[in-house]
């Protein structure tokens, strides 16, 4: 389990069947992290951004933007917000 430290930009992805996944860049470990274990494989493969370019997790905040774009373009409800240390005790998975 990883804990987010400091301020973070977080993308919230709402699955049509009710599941919610949070995705953020954890600067303390230099990795993209999610609260949804099943989303890891999708994120590890990389995602296309709004312009259609493949973006990898190593691209940090650019990758987070691609997460937002990817799910938005697929019709999911997504939200982007900044918050100080809201994730600490929930299970999270390093991508």
PDB file of C-alpha atoms in Angstrom:
ATOM      1  CA  UNK A   1       0.000   0.000   0.000  1.00  0.00           C
ATOM      2  CA  UNK A   2       1.274   3.448  -0.903  1.00  0.00           C
ATOM      3  CA  UNK A   3       0.356   6.693   0.785  1.00  0.00           C
ATOM      4  CA  UNK A   4       0.067   9.946  -1.083  1.00  0.00           C
ATOM      5  CA  UNK A   5       2.071  12.772   0.365  1.00  0.00           C
ATOM      6  CA  UNK A   6       1.532  16.493  -0.057  1.00  0.00           C
ATOM      7  CA  UNK A   7      -0.708  18.103  -2.654  1.00  0.00           C
ATOM      8  CA  UNK A   8      -1.783  16.054  -5.629  1.00  0.00           C
ATOM      9  CA  UNK A   9      -3.764  16.293  -8.820  1.00  0.00           C
ATOM     10  CA  UNK A  10      -6.239  13.432  -8.884  1.00  0.00           C
ATOM     11  CA  UNK A  11      -8.325  12.096 -11.747  1.00  0.00           C
ATOM     12  CA  UNK A  12     -11.561  10.414 -10.669  1.00  0.00           C
ATOM     13  CA  UNK A  13     -13.011   7.916 -13.164  1.00  0.00           C
ATOM     14  CA  UNK A  14     -16.637   6.825 -12.699  1.00  0.00           C
ATOM     15  CA  UNK A  15     -17.428   3.459 -14.285  1.00  0.00           C
ATOM     16  CA  UNK A  16     -20.989   3.225 -15.643  1.00  0.00           C
ATOM     17  CA  UNK A  17     -21.677   0.239 -13.346  1.00  0.00           C
ATOM     18  CA  UNK A  18     -20.874   2.267 -10.217  1.00  0.00           C
ATOM     19  CA  UNK A  19     -17.191   1.646  -9.529  1.00  0.00           C
ATOM     20  CA  UNK A  20     -14.946   4.659  -8.946  1.00  0.00           C
ATOM     21  CA  UNK A  21     -11.188   4.747  -9.505  1.00  0.00           C
ATOM     22  CA  UNK A  22      -8.766   7.438  -8.426  1.00  0.00           C
ATOM     23  CA  UNK A  23      -5.525   7.958 -10.356  1.00  0.00           C
ATOM     24  CA  UNK A  24      -2.715  10.306  -9.301  1.00  0.00           C
ATOM     25  CA  UNK A  25       1.009  10.876  -9.549  1.00  0.00           C
ATOM     26  CA  UNK A  26       2.645  10.172  -6.194  1.00  0.00           C
ATOM     27  CA  UNK A  27       5.673  12.434  -6.159  1.00  0.00           C
ATOM     28  CA  UNK A  28       7.094  10.715  -3.057  1.00  0.00           C
ATOM     29  CA  UNK A  29       7.709   7.501  -5.018  1.00  0.00           C
ATOM     30  CA  UNK A  30       7.731   8.939  -8.534  1.00  0.00           C
ATOM     31  CA  UNK A  31       4.945   6.706  -9.792  1.00  0.00           C
ATOM     32  CA  UNK A  32       1.407   6.764 -11.079  1.00  0.00           C
ATOM     33  CA  UNK A  33      -0.911   5.195  -8.504  1.00  0.00           C
ATOM     34  CA  UNK A  34      -4.538   4.064  -8.634  1.00  0.00           C
ATOM     35  CA  UNK A  35      -7.114   2.820  -6.133  1.00  0.00           C
ATOM     36  CA  UNK A  36      -8.441   0.271  -8.636  1.00  0.00           C
ATOM     37  CA  UNK A  37      -6.333  -2.881  -9.037  1.00  0.00           C
ATOM     38  CA  UNK A  38      -8.003  -3.834 -12.313  1.00  0.00           C
ATOM     39  CA  UNK A  39      -7.026  -0.535 -13.924  1.00  0.00           C
ATOM     40  CA  UNK A  40      -3.281  -1.140 -13.523  1.00  0.00           C
ATOM     41  CA  UNK A  41      -2.865  -3.230 -16.682  1.00  0.00           C
ATOM     42  CA  UNK A  42      -4.669  -0.638 -18.797  1.00  0.00           C
ATOM     43  CA  UNK A  43      -2.508   2.156 -17.410  1.00  0.00           C
ATOM     44  CA  UNK A  44       0.744   0.186 -17.770  1.00  0.00           C
ATOM     45  CA  UNK A  45       0.164  -0.211 -21.516  1.00  0.00           C
ATOM     46  CA  UNK A  46       0.011   3.561 -21.907  1.00  0.00           C
ATOM     47  CA  UNK A  47      -2.896   5.669 -23.095  1.00  0.00           C
ATOM     48  CA  UNK A  48      -3.595   7.926 -26.027  1.00  0.00           C
ATOM     49  CA  UNK A  49      -3.921  11.600 -25.246  1.00  0.00           C
ATOM     50  CA  UNK A  50      -6.361  14.025 -26.893  1.00  0.00           C
ATOM     51  CA  UNK A  51      -4.030  14.301 -29.906  1.00  0.00           C
ATOM     52  CA  UNK A  52      -3.806  10.508 -30.289  1.00  0.00           C
ATOM     53  CA  UNK A  53      -0.214  10.174 -29.059  1.00  0.00           C
ATOM     54  CA  UNK A  54       0.720   7.277 -26.749  1.00  0.00           C
ATOM     55  CA  UNK A  55       1.693   8.557 -23.304  1.00  0.00           C
ATOM     56  CA  UNK A  56       3.406   6.348 -20.689  1.00  0.00           C
ATOM     57  CA  UNK A  57       3.293   6.439 -16.889  1.00  0.00           C
ATOM     58  CA  UNK A  58       6.859   7.781 -16.781  1.00  0.00           C
ATOM     59  CA  UNK A  59       5.490  11.029 -18.265  1.00  0.00           C
ATOM     60  CA  UNK A  60       3.950  11.905 -14.882  1.00  0.00           C
ATOM     61  CA  UNK A  61       1.406  14.714 -15.043  1.00  0.00           C
ATOM     62  CA  UNK A  62       1.226  14.493 -18.837  1.00  0.00           C
ATOM     63  CA  UNK A  63       0.145  10.880 -18.341  1.00  0.00           C
ATOM     64  CA  UNK A  64      -2.488  12.014 -15.833  1.00  0.00           C
ATOM     65  CA  UNK A  65      -3.912  14.313 -18.505  1.00  0.00           C
ATOM     66  CA  UNK A  66      -3.971  11.347 -20.893  1.00  0.00           C
ATOM     67  CA  UNK A  67      -5.906   9.315 -18.281  1.00  0.00           C
ATOM     68  CA  UNK A  68      -8.508  12.062 -18.174  1.00  0.00           C
ATOM     69  CA  UNK A  69      -8.670  12.333 -21.989  1.00  0.00           C
ATOM     70  CA  UNK A  70      -8.779   8.565 -22.527  1.00  0.00           C
ATOM     71  CA  UNK A  71     -11.734   7.945 -20.248  1.00  0.00           C
ATOM     72  CA  UNK A  72     -13.556  11.132 -21.260  1.00  0.00           C
ATOM     73  CA  UNK A  73     -13.360  10.145 -24.933  1.00  0.00           C
ATOM     74  CA  UNK A  74     -14.697   6.676 -24.063  1.00  0.00           C
ATOM     75  CA  UNK A  75     -17.779   8.260 -22.463  1.00  0.00           C
ATOM     76  CA  UNK A  76     -16.874   7.830 -18.795  1.00  0.00           C
ATOM     77  CA  UNK A  77     -17.591  10.583 -16.283  1.00  0.00           C
ATOM     78  CA  UNK A  78     -14.230  11.931 -15.176  1.00  0.00           C
ATOM     79  CA  UNK A  79     -13.231  14.704 -12.800  1.00  0.00           C
ATOM     80  CA  UNK A  80      -9.892  16.365 -12.122  1.00  0.00           C
ATOM     81  CA  UNK A  81      -9.191  17.978  -8.799  1.00  0.00           C
ATOM     82  CA  UNK A  82      -6.303  19.002  -6.591  1.00  0.00           C
ATOM     83  CA  UNK A  83      -6.266  18.024  -2.955  1.00  0.00           C
ATOM     84  CA  UNK A  84      -3.833  17.868  -0.067  1.00  0.00           C
ATOM     85  CA  UNK A  85      -3.222  14.310   1.165  1.00  0.00           C
ATOM     86  CA  UNK A  86      -6.768  12.960   0.848  1.00  0.00           C
ATOM     87  CA  UNK A  87      -5.576   9.422   0.248  1.00  0.00           C
ATOM     88  CA  UNK A  88      -3.835   7.681   3.073  1.00  0.00           C
ATOM     89  CA  UNK A  89      -5.643   4.610   4.348  1.00  0.00           C
ATOM     90  CA  UNK A  90      -7.348   3.355   1.170  1.00  0.00           C
ATOM     91  CA  UNK A  91      -5.700   0.534  -0.781  1.00  0.00           C
ATOM     92  CA  UNK A  92      -3.665   1.876  -3.669  1.00  0.00           C
ATOM     93  CA  UNK A  93      -1.645   0.192  -6.382  1.00  0.00           C
ATOM     94  CA  UNK A  94       1.505   1.448  -8.022  1.00  0.00           C
ATOM     95  CA  UNK A  95       1.271   1.398 -11.794  1.00  0.00           C
TER      96      UNK A  95
END
